[in-house]
GROMACS .gro file of C-alpha atoms in nm:
model
  500
    1MET     CA    1   6.737 -17.044   9.022
    2GLU     CA    2   6.863 -17.391   8.953
    3ALA     CA    3   6.733 -17.720   9.071
    4ILE     CA    4   6.960 -17.984   9.237
    5SER     CA    5   6.935 -18.346   9.137
    6LEU     CA    6   6.942 -18.569   9.439
    7CYS     CA    7   7.010 -18.904   9.276
    8SER     CA    8   7.157 -19.070   8.982
    9PRO     CA    9   6.915 -19.202   8.711
   10ASN     CA   10   6.988 -19.561   8.815
   11ARG     CA   11   6.903 -19.484   9.180
   12THR     CA   12   6.555 -19.356   9.087
   13LYS     CA   13   6.456 -19.705   8.953
   14ASN     CA   14   6.490 -19.849   9.307
   15ARG     CA   15   6.381 -19.553   9.506
   16ASN     CA   16   6.164 -19.757   9.744
   17GLU     CA   17   6.462 -19.970   9.857
   18ASN     CA   18   6.669 -19.821  10.130
   19PHE     CA   19   6.592 -19.470   9.990
   20PRO     CA   20   6.630 -19.199  10.250
   21THR     CA   21   6.337 -18.949  10.254
   22SER     CA   22   6.199 -18.703  10.496
   23LYS     CA   23   6.002 -18.388  10.561
   24THR     CA   24   6.326 -18.184  10.483
   25ILE     CA   25   6.574 -18.192  10.210
   26PHE     CA   26   6.912 -18.352  10.160
   27SER     CA   27   7.225 -18.149  10.207
   28ARG     CA   28   7.403 -18.066   9.882
   29PRO     CA   29   7.561 -18.387   9.733
   30SER     CA   30   7.855 -18.426   9.503
   31PHE     CA   31   7.857 -18.359   9.129
   32VAL     CA   32   7.980 -18.648   8.915
   33SER     CA   33   7.939 -18.707   8.540
   34GLY     CA   34   7.653 -18.467   8.495
   35VAL     CA   35   7.434 -18.587   8.793
   36TRP     CA   36   7.427 -18.512   9.166
   37ILE     CA   37   7.485 -18.815   9.376
   38GLY     CA   38   7.542 -18.901   9.751
   39PHE     CA   39   7.313 -18.884  10.049
   40PRO     CA   40   7.368 -18.789  10.412
   41ALA     CA   41   7.267 -19.013  10.713
   42TYR     CA   42   6.909 -19.016  10.823
   43ARG     CA   43   6.728 -19.159  11.120
   44SER     CA   44   6.473 -19.428  11.050
   45SER     CA   45   6.207 -19.232  11.218
   46GLU     CA   46   6.245 -18.946  10.963
   47ILE     CA   47   6.164 -19.157  10.656
   48SER     CA   48   5.855 -19.087  10.451
   49SER     CA   49   5.766 -19.124  10.076
   50LEU     CA   50   5.956 -18.944   9.823
   51LYS     CA   51   5.905 -18.901   9.441
   52VAL     CA   52   6.173 -18.787   9.201
   53ARG     CA   53   6.117 -18.648   8.854
   54LYS     CA   54   6.381 -18.537   8.603
   55LEU     CA   55   6.381 -18.183   8.459
   56GLU     CA   56   6.456 -18.085   8.103
   57SER     CA   57   6.790 -17.950   8.223
   58GLY     CA   58   6.897 -18.291   8.325
   59ARG     CA   59   6.848 -18.233   8.698
   60CYS     CA   60   6.574 -18.336   8.942
   61PHE     CA   61   6.336 -18.192   9.192
   62CYS     CA   62   6.199 -18.373   9.498
   63ILE     CA   63   5.812 -18.387   9.539
   64HIS     CA   64   5.700 -18.512   9.876
   65SER     CA   65   5.352 -18.664   9.910
   66GLU     CA   66   5.383 -18.749  10.280
   67THR     CA   67   5.579 -18.584  10.562
   68THR     CA   68   5.670 -18.625  10.926
   69SER     CA   69   5.747 -18.365  11.188
   70LEU     CA   70   6.113 -18.448  11.234
   71ASN     CA   71   6.409 -18.280  11.049
   72PRO     CA   72   6.716 -18.451  10.920
   73ILE     CA   73   7.062 -18.391  11.082
   74GLY     CA   74   7.232 -18.069  10.974
   75ILE     CA   75   6.924 -17.889  10.821
   76GLU     CA   76   6.856 -17.554  10.977
   77LYS     CA   77   6.498 -17.421  11.047
   78SER     CA   78   6.403 -17.052  11.037
   79GLU     CA   79   6.081 -16.863  11.030
   80PHE     CA   80   5.996 -16.534  10.835
   81ASP     CA   81   5.686 -16.352  10.739
   82VAL     CA   82   5.770 -16.363  10.370
   83VAL     CA   83   6.005 -16.603  10.193
   84ILE     CA   84   6.096 -16.506   9.832
   85VAL     CA   85   6.258 -16.756   9.588
   86GLY     CA   86   6.469 -16.574   9.326
   87ALA     CA   87   6.712 -16.289   9.385
   88GLY     CA   88   6.690 -16.120   9.042
   89ILE     CA   89   6.560 -15.767   9.011
   90ILE     CA   90   6.206 -15.881   9.076
   91GLY     CA   91   6.288 -16.078   9.395
   92LEU     CA   92   6.522 -15.797   9.525
   93THR     CA   93   6.264 -15.518   9.474
   94ILE     CA   94   5.985 -15.729   9.620
   95ALA     CA   95   6.203 -15.781   9.934
   96ARG     CA   96   6.266 -15.411   9.940
   97GLN     CA   97   5.896 -15.323   9.916
   98PHE     CA   98   5.809 -15.536  10.217
   99LEU     CA   99   6.098 -15.409  10.423
  100LEU     CA  100   6.023 -15.038  10.354
  101GLY     CA  101   5.644 -15.059  10.337
  102SER     CA  102   5.576 -15.296  10.634
  103ASN     CA  103   5.722 -15.445  10.952
  104LEU     CA  104   5.736 -15.789  10.803
  105SER     CA  105   6.052 -16.006  10.805
  106VAL     CA  106   6.186 -16.133  10.462
  107ALA     CA  107   6.402 -16.413  10.352
  108LEU     CA  108   6.551 -16.404  10.002
  109VAL     CA  109   6.656 -16.740   9.848
  110ASP     CA  110   6.858 -16.812   9.534
  111ALA     CA  111   7.061 -17.092   9.389
  112GLY     CA  112   7.317 -16.842   9.285
  113VAL     CA  113   7.370 -16.468   9.355
  114PRO     CA  114   7.189 -16.155   9.239
  115CYS     CA  115   7.267 -16.023   8.884
  116SER     CA  116   7.393 -16.363   8.762
  117GLY     CA  117   7.092 -16.418   8.542
  118ALA     CA  118   6.884 -16.213   8.304
  119THR     CA  119   6.907 -15.909   8.529
  120GLY     CA  120   7.285 -15.876   8.492
  121ALA     CA  121   7.272 -15.959   8.125
  122GLY     CA  122   7.035 -15.694   8.017
  123GLN     CA  123   7.081 -15.343   7.876
  124GLY     CA  124   6.908 -15.156   8.160
  125TYR     CA  125   6.634 -14.988   7.965
  126ILE     CA  126   6.359 -14.809   8.154
  127TRP     CA  127   6.165 -14.725   7.840
  128MET     CA  128   5.809 -14.658   7.727
  129SER     CA  129   5.877 -14.588   7.359
  130HIS     CA  130   5.837 -14.955   7.258
  131LYS     CA  131   5.529 -15.010   7.466
  132ILE     CA  132   5.176 -14.958   7.338
  133PRO     CA  133   4.923 -14.754   7.541
  134GLY     CA  134   4.612 -14.948   7.624
  135LYS     CA  135   4.791 -15.285   7.638
  136ASP     CA  136   4.788 -15.477   7.963
  137ILE     CA  137   5.153 -15.403   8.059
  138TRP     CA  138   5.121 -15.030   7.981
  139GLU     CA  139   5.001 -14.912   8.321
  140LEU     CA  140   5.229 -15.150   8.510
  141SER     CA  141   5.534 -15.024   8.317
  142ARG     CA  142   5.427 -14.668   8.357
  143ARG     CA  143   5.374 -14.705   8.730
  144SER     CA  144   5.704 -14.881   8.769
  145LYS     CA  145   5.892 -14.599   8.569
  146GLN     CA  146   5.736 -14.341   8.802
  147LEU     CA  147   5.856 -14.534   9.101
  148TRP     CA  148   6.209 -14.545   8.963
  149GLU     CA  149   6.193 -14.168   8.906
  150ILE     CA  150   6.072 -14.122   9.274
  151LEU     CA  151   6.370 -14.337   9.391
  152VAL     CA  152   6.607 -14.126   9.180
  153GLU     CA  153   6.470 -13.811   9.329
  154ARG     CA  154   6.514 -13.949   9.685
  155ILE     CA  155   6.876 -14.031   9.609
  156HIS     CA  156   6.922 -13.665   9.493
  157LEU     CA  157   6.774 -13.534   9.812
  158LEU     CA  158   7.009 -13.748  10.007
  159GLY     CA  159   7.296 -13.570   9.836
  160MET     CA  160   7.397 -13.867   9.626
  161ASP     CA  161   7.447 -13.891   9.253
  162PRO     CA  162   7.196 -14.132   9.076
  163LEU     CA  163   7.458 -14.184   8.799
  164LYS     CA  164   7.712 -14.318   9.048
  165VAL     CA  165   7.452 -14.500   9.262
  166LEU     CA  166   7.234 -14.663   8.999
  167GLY     CA  167   7.412 -14.588   8.677
  168TRP     CA  168   7.100 -14.376   8.599
  169LYS     CA  169   7.084 -14.154   8.299
  170LYS     CA  170   6.787 -13.983   8.135
  171THR     CA  171   6.910 -14.046   7.785
  172GLY     CA  172   6.573 -14.061   7.603
  173SER     CA  173   6.494 -14.339   7.365
  174LEU     CA  174   6.488 -14.354   6.988
  175LEU     CA  175   6.265 -14.616   6.810
  176ILE     CA  176   6.411 -14.625   6.459
  177GLY     CA  177   6.262 -14.711   6.124
  178ARG     CA  178   6.413 -14.716   5.774
  179THR     CA  179   6.118 -14.751   5.535
  180LEU     CA  180   5.801 -14.562   5.451
  181GLU     CA  181   5.599 -14.835   5.613
  182ASP     CA  182   5.807 -14.799   5.931
  183LEU     CA  183   5.750 -14.422   5.936
  184ASP     CA  184   5.369 -14.468   5.918
  185MET     CA  185   5.399 -14.696   6.227
  186LEU     CA  186   5.629 -14.452   6.406
  187GLU     CA  187   5.409 -14.154   6.347
  188GLU     CA  188   5.114 -14.352   6.484
  189ARG     CA  189   5.320 -14.459   6.781
  190VAL     CA  190   5.413 -14.094   6.857
  191LYS     CA  191   5.044 -13.998   6.838
  192MET     CA  192   4.947 -14.279   7.080
  193LEU     CA  193   5.222 -14.195   7.323
  194SER     CA  194   5.137 -13.825   7.323
  195ASP     CA  195   4.766 -13.896   7.373
  196ALA     CA  196   4.861 -14.122   7.665
  197GLY     CA  197   5.041 -13.822   7.834
  198LEU     CA  198   5.409 -13.880   7.738
  199ARG     CA  199   5.634 -13.639   7.576
  200ALA     CA  200   5.703 -13.789   7.235
  201GLU     CA  201   5.790 -13.659   6.894
  202TYR     CA  202   5.866 -13.777   6.548
  203LEU     CA  203   6.204 -13.708   6.407
  204SER     CA  204   6.283 -13.706   6.037
  205ALA     CA  205   6.612 -13.851   5.904
  206THR     CA  206   6.775 -13.509   5.906
  207THR     CA  207   6.676 -13.428   6.261
  208LEU     CA  208   6.769 -13.778   6.371
  209HIS     CA  209   7.119 -13.742   6.225
  210LEU     CA  210   7.174 -13.421   6.432
  211LYS     CA  211   7.086 -13.610   6.750
  212GLU     CA  212   7.284 -13.919   6.661
  213PRO     CA  213   7.556 -13.837   6.403
  214ALA     CA  214   7.697 -14.192   6.383
  215LEU     CA  215   7.356 -14.333   6.297
  216GLU     CA  216   7.245 -14.386   5.929
  217VAL     CA  217   6.886 -14.472   5.855
  218GLY     CA  218   6.859 -14.349   5.492
  219LYS     CA  219   6.653 -14.063   5.342
  220GLU     CA  220   6.321 -14.247   5.416
  221GLY     CA  221   6.424 -14.317   5.774
  222GLY     CA  222   6.313 -14.159   6.098
  223ALA     CA  223   6.237 -14.220   6.462
  224ALA     CA  224   5.993 -14.190   6.744
  225PHE     CA  225   6.175 -13.992   7.021
  226VAL     CA  226   6.076 -14.018   7.390
  227PRO     CA  227   6.304 -13.778   7.576
  228ASP     CA  228   6.214 -13.890   7.928
  229ASP     CA  229   6.309 -14.256   7.893
  230CYS     CA  230   6.602 -14.371   8.099
  231GLN     CA  231   6.865 -14.632   8.151
  232LEU     CA  232   7.042 -14.765   8.439
  233ASP     CA  233   7.329 -15.010   8.520
  234ALA     CA  234   7.198 -15.338   8.653
  235HIS     CA  235   7.504 -15.422   8.867
  236HIS     CA  236   7.511 -15.073   9.027
  237THR     CA  237   7.133 -15.096   9.092
  238VAL     CA  238   7.152 -15.440   9.243
  239ALA     CA  239   7.431 -15.342   9.474
  240PHE     CA  240   7.226 -15.047   9.590
  241LEU     CA  241   6.918 -15.263   9.648
  242GLU     CA  242   7.122 -15.529   9.836
  243LYS     CA  243   7.278 -15.271  10.062
  244GLY     CA  244   6.937 -15.121  10.144
  245ASN     CA  245   6.784 -15.461  10.213
  246ARG     CA  246   7.079 -15.568  10.429
  247SER     CA  247   7.035 -15.260  10.655
  248PHE     CA  248   6.726 -15.443  10.794
  249ALA     CA  249   6.930 -15.748  10.896
  250SER     CA  250   7.032 -15.607  11.230
  251GLU     CA  251   6.668 -15.571  11.324
  252GLY     CA  252   6.621 -15.940  11.251
  253ARG     CA  253   6.390 -15.857  10.951
  254TYR     CA  254   6.610 -15.969  10.664
  255ALA     CA  255   6.819 -16.271  10.569
  256GLU     CA  256   6.981 -16.395  10.247
  257PHE     CA  257   7.017 -16.757  10.148
  258TYR     CA  258   7.236 -16.741   9.835
  259HIS     CA  259   7.388 -17.049   9.675
  260ASN     CA  260   7.098 -17.229   9.837
  261PRO     CA  261   6.859 -17.377   9.581
  262ALA     CA  262   6.488 -17.418   9.666
  263ILE     CA  263   6.386 -17.779   9.633
  264SER     CA  264   6.030 -17.811   9.729
  265LEU     CA  265   5.726 -17.672   9.906
  266LEU     CA  266   5.595 -17.795  10.237
  267ARG     CA  267   5.217 -17.786  10.263
  268SER     CA  268   4.990 -17.822  10.560
  269ASP     CA  269   4.818 -18.163  10.565
  270ARG     CA  270   4.508 -17.998  10.706
  271SER     CA  271   4.455 -17.672  10.512
  272GLY     CA  272   4.685 -17.734  10.204
  273GLU     CA  273   4.860 -17.398  10.286
  274VAL     CA  274   5.213 -17.356  10.169
  275GLU     CA  275   5.402 -17.347  10.499
  276ALA     CA  276   5.766 -17.341  10.404
  277ILE     CA  277   6.024 -17.359  10.125
  278ARG     CA  278   6.275 -17.640  10.154
  279THR     CA  279   6.620 -17.558  10.030
  280SER     CA  280   6.939 -17.764  10.007
  281ASN     CA  281   7.045 -17.640  10.351
  282ASN     CA  282   6.747 -17.481  10.522
  283PHE     CA  283   6.383 -17.512  10.610
  284LEU     CA  284   6.229 -17.172  10.563
  285TYR     CA  285   5.895 -17.128  10.717
  286SER     CA  286   5.661 -16.849  10.617
  287ARG     CA  287   5.388 -16.680  10.813
  288LYS     CA  288   5.234 -16.469  10.541
  289ALA     CA  289   5.352 -16.560  10.194
  290VAL     CA  290   5.593 -16.764   9.979
  291ILE     CA  291   5.675 -16.572   9.644
  292ILE     CA  292   5.825 -16.747   9.351
  293ALA     CA  293   6.020 -16.499   9.141
  294ALA     CA  294   6.269 -16.742   8.979
  295GLY     CA  295   6.266 -16.589   8.634
  296ALA     CA  296   6.312 -16.828   8.352
  297TRP     CA  297   6.323 -17.119   8.594
  298SER     CA  298   5.984 -17.043   8.737
  299GLY     CA  299   5.791 -17.267   8.504
  300SER     CA  300   5.999 -17.582   8.553
  301LEU     CA  301   6.019 -17.507   8.924
  302MET     CA  302   5.642 -17.492   8.966
  303ARG     CA  303   5.580 -17.781   8.732
  304ASN     CA  304   5.780 -18.008   8.951
  305LEU     CA  305   5.655 -17.868   9.282
  306VAL     CA  306   5.293 -17.956   9.202
  307MET     CA  307   5.355 -18.272   8.991
  308GLU     CA  308   5.243 -18.511   9.260
  309SER     CA  309   4.963 -18.295   9.401
  310ASP     CA  310   4.597 -18.264   9.310
  311ILE     CA  311   4.667 -17.903   9.174
  312GLU     CA  312   4.614 -17.852   8.804
  313LEU     CA  313   4.869 -17.585   8.727
  314ASP     CA  314   5.087 -17.523   8.426
  315VAL     CA  315   5.315 -17.213   8.436
  316PRO     CA  316   5.410 -17.161   8.079
  317VAL     CA  317   5.725 -16.954   8.148
  318GLN     CA  318   6.006 -17.066   7.919
  319PRO     CA  319   6.369 -16.952   7.896
  320ARG     CA  320   6.434 -16.728   7.593
  321LYS     CA  321   6.798 -16.686   7.531
  322GLY     CA  322   6.955 -16.348   7.454
  323HIS     CA  323   7.300 -16.229   7.343
  324LEU     CA  324   7.446 -15.881   7.401
  325LEU     CA  325   7.773 -15.776   7.252
  326VAL     CA  326   7.979 -15.532   7.469
  327LEU     CA  327   8.279 -15.337   7.331
  328GLU     CA  328   8.464 -15.198   7.623
  329ASN     CA  329   8.584 -14.835   7.617
  330PHE     CA  330   8.458 -14.792   7.264
  331SER     CA  331   8.600 -14.462   7.125
  332GLN     CA  332   8.491 -14.444   6.762
  333PHE     CA  333   8.159 -14.270   6.851
  334ARG     CA  334   7.950 -14.224   7.160
  335LEU     CA  335   7.569 -14.252   7.155
  336ASN     CA  336   7.359 -13.987   7.316
  337HIS     CA  337   7.041 -14.189   7.343
  338GLY     CA  338   6.924 -14.547   7.375
  339LEU     CA  339   6.852 -14.692   7.031
  340MET     CA  340   6.622 -14.964   6.913
  341GLU     CA  341   6.499 -15.061   6.570
  342LEU     CA  342   6.122 -15.094   6.521
  343GLY     CA  343   6.163 -15.455   6.432
  344TYR     CA  344   6.259 -15.533   6.793
  345VAL     CA  345   5.898 -15.469   6.902
  346ASN     CA  346   5.759 -15.731   6.671
  347HIS     CA  347   6.024 -15.980   6.776
  348GLU     CA  348   5.948 -15.917   7.137
  349ILE     CA  349   5.582 -15.986   7.127
  350SER     CA  350   5.569 -16.267   6.877
  351ALA     CA  351   5.768 -16.598   6.874
  352PRO     CA  352   5.714 -16.967   6.807
  353VAL     CA  353   5.613 -17.131   7.140
  354PRO     CA  354   5.825 -17.429   7.230
  355SER     CA  355   5.627 -17.749   7.281
  356SER     CA  356   5.645 -17.954   7.606
  357SER     CA  357   5.667 -18.324   7.619
  358ALA     CA  358   5.461 -18.537   7.852
  359SER     CA  359   5.736 -18.534   8.110
  360GLY     CA  360   5.735 -18.143   8.107
  361ALA     CA  361   6.066 -18.125   7.910
  362ILE     CA  362   6.070 -17.843   7.655
  363GLU     CA  363   6.120 -17.953   7.291
  364HIS     CA  364   6.342 -17.707   7.099
  365GLU     CA  365   6.341 -17.826   6.746
  366ASN     CA  366   6.266 -17.478   6.634
  367SER     CA  367   6.532 -17.270   6.791
  368ALA     CA  368   6.545 -17.007   6.509
  369SER     CA  369   6.676 -16.675   6.636
  370SER     CA  370   6.566 -16.324   6.569
  371ILE     CA  371   6.806 -16.035   6.560
  372SER     CA  372   6.719 -15.670   6.606
  373MET     CA  373   6.945 -15.371   6.643
  374THR     CA  374   6.972 -15.218   6.985
  375ALA     CA  375   7.247 -14.989   7.101
  376MET     CA  376   7.357 -14.781   7.391
  377THR     CA  377   7.663 -14.635   7.553
  378ASP     CA  378   7.665 -14.746   7.918
  379VAL     CA  379   7.784 -14.570   8.225
  380MET     CA  380   8.139 -14.701   8.174
  381GLY     CA  381   8.163 -14.585   7.821
  382ASN     CA  382   8.110 -14.923   7.662
  383LEU     CA  383   7.911 -14.971   7.343
  384VAL     CA  384   7.648 -15.235   7.409
  385LEU     CA  385   7.487 -15.388   7.101
  386GLY     CA  386   7.199 -15.637   7.070
  387SER     CA  387   6.983 -15.815   7.048
  388SER     CA  388   6.899 -16.184   6.990
  389ARG     CA  389   6.605 -16.392   7.087
  390GLN     CA  390   6.590 -16.770   7.059
  391PHE     CA  391   6.459 -17.077   7.233
  392THR     CA  392   6.739 -17.319   7.322
  393GLY     CA  393   6.628 -17.446   7.659
  394PHE     CA  394   6.859 -17.350   7.952
  395ASN     CA  395   7.165 -17.335   7.741
  396THR     CA  396   7.377 -17.028   7.804
  397GLU     CA  397   7.672 -17.100   7.583
  398THR     CA  398   7.797 -16.818   7.355
  399GLU     CA  399   7.711 -16.878   6.989
  400ASP     CA  400   7.958 -16.707   6.763
  401ALA     CA  401   7.722 -16.702   6.475
  402ILE     CA  402   7.468 -16.505   6.677
  403VAL     CA  403   7.735 -16.261   6.789
  404ASN     CA  404   7.849 -16.208   6.428
  405ARG     CA  405   7.489 -16.144   6.317
  406ILE     CA  406   7.449 -15.888   6.593
  407TRP     CA  407   7.761 -15.707   6.463
  408GLU     CA  408   7.657 -15.724   6.098
  409ARG     CA  409   7.309 -15.596   6.187
  410ALA     CA  410   7.463 -15.305   6.385
  411GLY     CA  411   7.686 -15.227   6.085
  412GLU     CA  412   7.374 -15.166   5.871
  413PHE     CA  413   7.295 -14.871   6.105
  414PHE     CA  414   7.647 -14.751   6.183
  415PRO     CA  415   7.859 -14.715   5.877
  416SER     CA  416   8.180 -14.660   6.064
  417ILE     CA  417   8.185 -15.013   6.189
  418LYS     CA  418   8.035 -15.177   5.883
  419GLU     CA  419   8.360 -15.268   5.713
  420GLN     CA  420   8.546 -15.358   6.029
  421SER     CA  421   8.595 -15.705   6.148
  422LEU     CA  422   8.488 -15.797   6.490
  423LEU     CA  423   8.825 -15.964   6.544
  424ASN     CA  424   8.972 -15.609   6.567
  425PHE     CA  425   8.793 -15.586   6.895
  426SER     CA  426   8.888 -15.919   7.044
  427ARG     CA  427   9.065 -15.772   7.353
  428GLY     CA  428   8.780 -15.551   7.463
  429LYS     CA  429   8.495 -15.765   7.352
  430LYS     CA  430   8.255 -15.939   7.591
  431VAL     CA  431   7.928 -16.121   7.536
  432ARG     CA  432   7.651 -16.124   7.783
  433ILE     CA  433   7.409 -16.417   7.785
  434GLY     CA  434   7.075 -16.413   7.964
  435LEU     CA  435   6.761 -16.627   7.975
  436ARG     CA  436   6.448 -16.414   7.958
  437PRO     CA  437   6.145 -16.547   8.138
  438TYR     CA  438   5.913 -16.565   7.824
  439MET     CA  439   5.532 -16.580   7.846
  440PRO     CA  440   5.338 -16.677   7.543
  441ASP     CA  441   5.083 -16.402   7.583
  442GLY     CA  442   5.350 -16.144   7.656
  443LYS     CA  443   5.224 -16.057   8.011
  444PRO     CA  444   5.397 -16.148   8.334
  445LEU     CA  445   5.231 -16.367   8.595
  446ILE     CA  446   5.168 -16.178   8.917
  447GLY     CA  447   4.938 -16.299   9.194
  448PRO     CA  448   4.833 -16.580   9.417
  449VAL     CA  449   4.826 -16.937   9.294
  450PRO     CA  450   4.480 -17.092   9.302
  451GLY     CA  451   4.470 -17.402   9.521
  452LEU     CA  452   4.793 -17.320   9.700
  453PRO     CA  453   4.712 -17.070   9.979
  454LYS     CA  454   4.993 -16.830  10.066
  455LEU     CA  455   5.189 -16.905   9.740
  456PHE     CA  456   5.233 -16.609   9.496
  457LEU     CA  457   5.412 -16.589   9.152
  458ALA     CA  458   5.592 -16.282   9.018
  459THR     CA  459   5.758 -16.391   8.682
  460GLY     CA  460   5.737 -16.390   8.311
  461HIS     CA  461   5.847 -16.029   8.246
  462GLU     CA  462   6.053 -16.143   7.942
  463GLY     CA  463   6.297 -15.852   7.865
  464GLY     CA  464   6.112 -15.595   8.077
  465GLY     CA  465   6.206 -15.714   8.425
  466LEU     CA  466   6.412 -15.407   8.517
  467CYS     CA  467   6.144 -15.167   8.370
  468MET     CA  468   5.861 -15.335   8.550
  469ALA     CA  469   6.034 -15.435   8.871
  470LEU     CA  470   5.922 -15.159   9.117
  471GLY     CA  471   5.559 -15.176   8.998
  472THR     CA  472   5.559 -15.552   9.027
  473ALA     CA  473   5.703 -15.533   9.376
  474GLU     CA  474   5.433 -15.275   9.481
  475MET     CA  475   5.166 -15.499   9.329
  476VAL     CA  476   5.272 -15.814   9.510
  477ALA     CA  477   5.317 -15.637   9.850
  478ASP     CA  478   4.974 -15.486   9.815
  479MET     CA  479   4.826 -15.831   9.752
  480VAL     CA  480   4.990 -15.981  10.056
  481LEU     CA  481   4.915 -15.693  10.281
  482GLY     CA  482   4.555 -15.647  10.164
  483ASN     CA  483   4.613 -15.296  10.036
  484THR     CA  484   4.431 -15.139   9.749
  485GLY     CA  485   4.641 -15.172   9.439
  486LYS     CA  486   4.772 -14.880   9.229
  487VAL     CA  487   4.745 -15.076   8.906
  488ASP     CA  488   4.477 -15.331   8.801
  489CYS     CA  489   4.628 -15.670   8.871
  490THR     CA  490   4.364 -15.865   8.685
  491PRO     CA  491   4.545 -15.899   8.356
  492PHE     CA  492   4.842 -16.074   8.537
  493SER     CA  493   4.637 -16.313   8.740
  494ILE     CA  494   4.728 -16.685   8.736
  495GLN     CA  495   4.356 -16.800   8.722
  496GLY     CA  496   4.256 -16.874   8.367
  497ARG     CA  497   4.612 -16.846   8.231
  498CYS     CA  498   4.786 -17.137   8.414
  499CYS     CA  499   4.488 -17.319   8.561
  500SER     CA  500   4.115 -17.342   8.511
   0.00000   0.00000   0.00000
């Protein structure tokens, strides 16, 4: 989800002089020298007050404090029961849940296309081995994994192969340690997982080597093994979800608005209810709910949407950059399971929190990265190595130093590649960059936004979006439809975490 700037910085200084504003948004202007410029023609009767604020990414959002009933020329108006902003795995599965579980109509909005953000850049883990029973996200993750397994079984019953449809494989996961201290933690993890009802076992270095001959952890090493953990391919899965959602279009219940950035909310002057999402090309009214599922952009989006209102809301979702190294058609060895070093868990749940300036811009003076070894062989036979975590704002440029550190870290676990140069793989090497939606307390935000009736958030899943997607979708739909939830939603509420 990306914002569009509607004016050059110089123009904002004189925004009250001949500045076109209205209840609906400008059509997409031209891009010149790092800013968006240019405005369409407006009728004088359509003018109302407009405020512009600059984002940390160098772009702007429009926040309207007054509106009129007329629309600008060329802006289309549509009405749906549910409007979802964000077409990543969370937004797609929420749309699917409403389409399958109700008779409501759904609009899906995104500045880009599905799988172009964190969803497409991830490794596709559907894992429980690195999660801790009793923690707030445990039940949501477990319910979501159960729903993935139900979906896989239905695909089987339809005579299709989940491997081809979703890239689904029950590989099991190995959480790896190399020191005596690590082994104590792994043995405790296995006990907790077993007590929580999962199949889990501790593997010594010898047993681990039999399962993964290419892996080297030393004589003191070992692993926690969860045989029922799975992995999927994000691109396969997104294609499947899109096809399913689009099957409802012929009934008039589904529409996609891709390459169509959400700009602002329209609220009722009387009730304060959120009535519509304004995009660069459309006015999308909602009868039941507007759901913000914009991943790493959710925080900056919401900050600007409520800046000029009387709502005190701070959504602390920040972009957390990650690199993955992909070696295509890797033939030196093939992994039988998904692998993750124990240190990944610590890096996932602890991090310096970037500070925010008074304008809402994120300060990234401390962008130190953490590198933890993760590895898998994907459905195409590629070796996928990770993983890095760092705060660098919305920067998605490849950093060679980070890629080299991922390679060097992997070499500590796989001796056959330790002495090789990454340059040897230049032809078949790719790097995936994604921005995880990071929450300081490690829990996603799922639920209604206080003070903004009909507005919901579903964001902040960090690196667990794929794993928690179906459970999140079920939770959001139950909230909107008034159904009894399968998982306690209290730990994920916005109240008390983003507002008083």
